[in-house]
Coordinates of C-alpha atoms in Angstrom, one line a residue:
M206 CA -9.8 19.0 27.1
K207 CA -9.7 17.9 23.5
I208 CA -6.9 15.5 24.1
S209 CA -5.8 13.7 27.2
A210 CA -2.3 15.1 27.3
Q211 CA -1.8 14.6 31.0
L212 CA -3.0 11.0 30.6
Y213 CA -0.5 10.3 27.9
N214 CA 2.3 11.7 30.0
L215 CA 1.2 9.6 33.0
L216 CA 0.8 6.3 31.2
S217 CA 4.1 6.8 29.4
H218 CA 5.9 6.3 32.7
N219 CA 4.3 2.9 33.3
N220 CA 6.7 0.4 31.6
F221 CA 4.1 -2.4 31.7
L222 CA 1.5 -0.4 29.9
V223 CA 4.1 0.8 27.4
S224 CA 5.1 -2.8 26.7
I225 CA 1.4 -3.8 26.2
K226 CA 0.8 -0.9 23.8
R227 CA 3.9 -1.9 21.7
Q228 CA 2.7 -5.5 21.4
Y229 CA -0.8 -4.4 20.4
D230 CA 0.5 -1.9 17.8
L231 CA 2.7 -4.6 16.3
I232 CA -0.2 -7.1 15.9
E233 CA -2.4 -4.4 14.4
R234 CA 0.3 -3.5 11.9
V235 CA 0.9 -7.0 10.7
V236 CA -2.9 -7.4 10.0
Y237 CA -2.9 -4.1 8.2
I238 CA 0.1 -4.9 6.0
F239 CA -1.7 -8.1 4.8
R240 CA -4.7 -5.9 3.8
Q241 CA -2.3 -3.5 2.0
R242 CA -0.9 -6.4 -0.1
I243 CA -4.4 -7.5 -1.2
R244 CA -5.4 -3.9 -2.2
K245 CA -2.2 -3.3 -4.1
H246 CA -2.8 -6.6 -6.0
N247 CA -6.4 -5.5 -6.9
R248 CA -5.3 -2.1 -8.1
F249 CA -2.7 -3.7 -10.4
F250 CA -5.2 -6.1 -12.0
F251 CA -8.3 -3.9 -11.9
P252 CA -7.0 -0.2 -12.2
E253 CA -10.3 1.1 -13.8
R254 CA -12.3 0.5 -10.6
T255 CA -10.9 3.4 -8.6
V256 CA -11.2 7.1 -8.9
Y257 CA -8.8 9.1 -6.6
K258 CA -9.1 12.5 -5.0
T259 CA -6.7 15.3 -5.8
P260 CA -3.3 14.4 -4.5
H261 CA -1.4 16.3 -1.8
I262 CA 2.3 16.4 -1.1
F263 CA 3.3 15.2 2.4
G264 CA 6.5 15.8 4.4
I265 CA 7.7 13.3 7.0
L266 CA 10.7 13.7 9.3
A267 CA 12.9 10.7 10.1
V268 CA 16.0 11.5 12.2
K269 CA 18.0 10.2 15.2
K270 CA 16.4 6.8 15.4
T271 CA 16.1 4.2 12.7
E272 CA 12.7 3.2 14.2
Y273 CA 11.4 6.4 12.6
V274 CA 12.2 5.0 9.2
E275 CA 10.2 1.9 9.8
M276 CA 7.3 4.0 11.2
A277 CA 7.5 6.4 8.2
I278 CA 7.3 3.5 5.7
F279 CA 4.2 2.2 7.5
C280 CA 2.7 5.7 7.6
I281 CA 3.4 6.2 3.8
N282 CA 1.9 2.8 2.9
S283 CA -1.2 3.5 4.9
L284 CA -1.6 6.8 3.0
H285 CA -1.1 5.1 -0.4
F286 CA -3.5 2.4 0.7
L287 CA -6.2 5.1 0.4
N288 CA -4.7 7.0 -2.5
P289 CA -1.5 6.0 -4.3
T290 CA -1.3 9.3 -6.2
H291 CA -0.2 11.3 -3.1
R292 CA 3.5 12.4 -3.1
V293 CA 5.7 12.1 -0.1
R294 CA 9.1 13.7 0.8
V295 CA 11.0 12.0 3.7
Y296 CA 13.5 14.3 5.4
C297 CA 16.3 12.3 6.9
D298 CA 19.6 12.7 8.7
T299 CA 22.6 10.6 7.7
V300 CA 21.7 7.6 10.0
C301 CA 18.1 7.4 8.8
Y302 CA 18.9 8.2 5.1
K303 CA 21.3 5.2 4.9
Y304 CA 18.8 3.0 6.7
F305 CA 16.0 4.1 4.3
Q306 CA 18.2 3.1 1.3
Q307 CA 18.2 -0.4 2.6
Y308 CA 14.4 -0.7 3.3
Q309 CA 12.8 1.5 0.7
K310 CA 11.8 -1.7 -1.1
A311 CA 9.1 -2.0 1.6
L312 CA 7.3 1.0 0.1
D313 CA 4.2 0.0 -1.8
Y314 CA 4.6 2.9 -4.3
P315 CA 8.3 4.0 -4.2
N316 CA 8.0 6.1 -7.3
K317 CA 5.8 8.5 -5.2
V318 CA 8.3 8.8 -2.4
E319 CA 11.4 11.1 -2.4
I320 CA 14.0 10.3 0.3
L321 CA 16.1 13.4 1.1
H322 CA 19.4 13.5 2.9
F323 CA 18.3 16.8 4.4
F324 CA 20.1 17.0 7.8
K325 CA 23.8 16.3 8.2
K326 CA 24.6 17.8 11.6
K327 CA 24.3 15.1 14.3
E328 CA 24.1 17.5 17.2
K329 CA 20.9 19.2 15.9
A330 CA 17.8 18.5 18.1
W331 CA 14.9 16.8 16.3
Q332 CA 12.6 19.7 17.3
E333 CA 14.8 22.1 15.2
S334 CA 14.8 19.6 12.3
K335 CA 11.0 19.3 12.5
L336 CA 10.6 23.1 12.2
E337 CA 12.9 23.1 9.2
T338 CA 10.9 20.3 7.6
C339 CA 7.7 22.2 8.3
L340 CA 8.9 25.3 6.6
D341 CA 10.3 23.4 3.6
I342 CA 7.2 21.4 2.9
S343 CA 5.0 24.4 3.5
M344 CA 6.8 26.3 0.7
L345 CA 5.5 23.5 -1.6
D346 CA 2.0 24.0 -0.1
G347 CA 2.4 20.5 1.4
I348 CA 1.5 18.9 4.7
L349 CA 3.7 17.9 7.6
V350 CA 2.7 14.6 9.3
D351 CA 4.5 12.7 12.0
A352 CA 6.2 9.4 11.1
D353 CA 4.4 7.6 13.9
S354 CA 1.0 7.9 12.3
R355 CA -1.4 5.7 10.3
W356 CA -4.0 7.0 7.9
Y357 CA -7.6 5.8 8.0
S358 CA -9.1 8.4 5.6
E359 CA -7.8 11.2 3.5
P360 CA -7.8 14.7 4.9
I361 CA -10.5 17.1 3.9
L362 CA -9.1 20.6 4.2
E363 CA -10.5 24.1 3.6
E364 CA -8.4 26.1 1.1
G365 CA -6.2 28.9 2.6
C366 CA -6.4 27.7 6.2
V367 CA -3.7 26.6 8.7
Y368 CA -4.4 23.1 10.1
F369 CA -3.1 21.4 13.3
L370 CA -3.9 17.8 14.3
V371 CA -6.2 18.7 17.2
E372 CA -6.7 21.1 20.0
A373 CA -4.9 19.9 23.2
Y374 CA -5.9 22.5 25.8
P375 CA -6.1 26.3 26.3
F376 CA -2.7 27.7 27.5
R377 CA -4.4 29.0 30.6
D378 CA -4.9 25.3 31.7
S379 CA -1.1 24.9 31.9
P380 CA 0.5 27.0 34.6
L381 CA 3.9 26.1 33.3
E382 CA 3.2 27.1 29.8
M383 CA 1.6 30.4 31.0
K384 CA 4.7 31.1 33.0
I385 CA 6.8 30.5 29.8
L386 CA 4.6 32.8 27.8
A387 CA 4.8 35.5 30.5
S388 CA 8.6 35.3 30.4
M389 CA 8.6 35.7 26.6
F390 CA 6.1 38.6 26.2
K391 CA 5.8 41.8 28.3
K392 CA 2.1 42.0 27.4
T393 CA -0.5 39.3 27.3
R394 CA -1.1 38.1 23.8
K395 CA -4.8 37.3 23.7
N396 CA -4.6 35.7 20.3
V397 CA -2.1 33.2 21.6
S398 CA -4.6 31.1 23.5
M399 CA -4.7 27.5 22.4
H400 CA -2.1 24.7 22.5
H401 CA -2.6 22.5 19.4
V402 CA -0.9 19.2 18.6
T403 CA 1.5 19.2 15.7
G404 CA 1.3 15.6 14.5
F405 CA -0.3 17.1 11.4
V406 CA 0.5 20.6 10.2
K407 CA -0.7 22.4 7.1
I408 CA 0.5 25.9 6.5
P409 CA -0.4 27.5 3.2
K410 CA 2.6 29.0 1.4
K411 CA 1.2 32.5 1.6
F412 CA 1.8 32.5 5.4
I413 CA 5.5 31.6 5.1
T414 CA 6.7 35.2 4.9
K415 CA 10.1 36.5 5.9
K416 CA 8.6 38.1 9.0
F417 CA 6.9 34.8 10.0
T418 CA 10.1 32.8 9.5
T419 CA 12.2 35.3 11.5
D420 CA 9.7 35.3 14.4
L421 CA 9.4 31.5 14.4
W422 CA 13.2 31.1 14.9
S423 CA 13.3 33.9 17.4
I424 CA 10.5 32.2 19.4
Y425 CA 12.3 28.8 19.2
S426 CA 15.6 30.4 20.4
R427 CA 13.8 32.0 23.4
L428 CA 12.1 28.7 24.3
N429 CA 15.4 26.9 24.3
K430 CA 16.5 29.3 27.0
V431 CA 13.3 29.3 29.2
A432 CA 11.9 25.7 28.7
K433 CA 14.0 23.9 31.4
D434 CA 11.4 21.3 32.3
G435 CA 11.9 18.0 30.5
E436 CA 8.4 17.9 29.0
M437 CA 8.6 21.5 27.9
K438 CA 11.9 20.9 26.2
R439 CA 10.3 18.0 24.3
L440 CA 7.4 20.2 23.3
R441 CA 9.4 23.3 22.3
E442 CA 8.9 22.8 18.6
E443 CA 5.1 22.4 19.2
L444 CA 5.0 25.5 21.3
T445 CA 7.0 27.4 18.7
L446 CA 4.6 26.6 15.9
N447 CA 1.6 27.4 18.1
I448 CA 2.9 30.8 19.2
A449 CA 4.2 31.8 15.8
L450 CA 1.1 30.8 13.9
Q451 CA -1.3 32.4 16.4
L452 CA 0.6 35.6 16.2
H453 CA 0.6 35.7 12.4
V454 CA -2.6 34.0 11.3
P455 CA -6.2 35.2 12.0
K456 CA -8.0 33.0 14.4
N457 CA -10.7 32.1 11.9
K458 CA -8.0 30.7 9.6
I459 CA -6.7 28.2 12.1
K460 CA -8.4 24.8 12.1
T461 CA -7.8 21.2 13.2
L462 CA -7.9 18.0 11.3
K463 CA -9.7 16.2 14.2
K464 CA -12.2 17.4 16.7
I465 CA -10.9 15.2 19.5
D466 CA -8.1 12.7 20.0
S467 CA -7.3 10.0 22.5
P468 CA -5.2 6.7 22.5
G469 CA -6.3 4.6 19.6
N470 CA -8.6 7.3 18.0
K471 CA -8.9 6.3 14.3
D472 CA -10.7 9.4 13.0
V473 CA -8.8 10.2 9.8
L474 CA -5.3 9.8 11.3
L475 CA -4.2 7.6 14.2
S476 CA -1.2 9.0 16.1
Y477 CA 0.9 6.6 18.0
Y478 CA 2.7 9.4 20.0
Y479 CA 6.0 7.5 20.0
G480 CA 8.0 10.5 21.2
C481 CA 5.6 10.9 24.2
W482 CA 5.4 7.2 25.1
N483 CA 9.2 6.8 24.8
R484 CA 10.2 10.2 26.3
V485 CA 12.2 11.3 23.3
L486 CA 13.4 14.7 24.5
N487 CA 16.0 15.7 21.9

């Protein structure tokens, strides 16, 4: 396995371990914020010392819980700690949009951040909102990244390729997911073989065709009907992207940002897996 998915799910049920992890993450963030302030000060007084890489545009989803706004700000500041020329669009519902208005002063480079009141229906599941965010940012040739992330280095991406965060496991290793796939397709789809993690998703605009978009929403609708297990319901957006992209994109054009991932892995992007640890199903 490239990521300890079962381990995450197991540990997330232990309240003591979850509490310890939250305290550790909080301390680490406080130290990091102090470092951010020093670097921002140095950039202001010594701007000629830094040459930046070509900027990307990133999309971050913040809905349902105001905690996602706080995590998004931390994620954005960690990105701008590395390169303040990157642009960011934050896709919010009404609750998070209002909350962001109050706390946007915490952004290190607010002129590089666009806060969007994108979702106005309270009953919409966050999985559906994430798919809409992914499609919208992809039409700008941008990158979708989860709010509960922290950047340690800038992404190095091959032009024209789809990127996920990391490979999780082959679908064949999950009897439940194989059962779901079998219920969705009459014939085995050999090209739909790997479950990837969607904490980071890059889909070049050329792949966002009308056929791809139609198929994506069709797959999501079918998953809503067959994914009855709590964990599968939580992952239905991830399953949708995996299935749709592997059906439409050649295998050699699908890559990952990271080779492996595990709790605390700081290679390029650290994912805190807030949704998994806190069992956020909808």
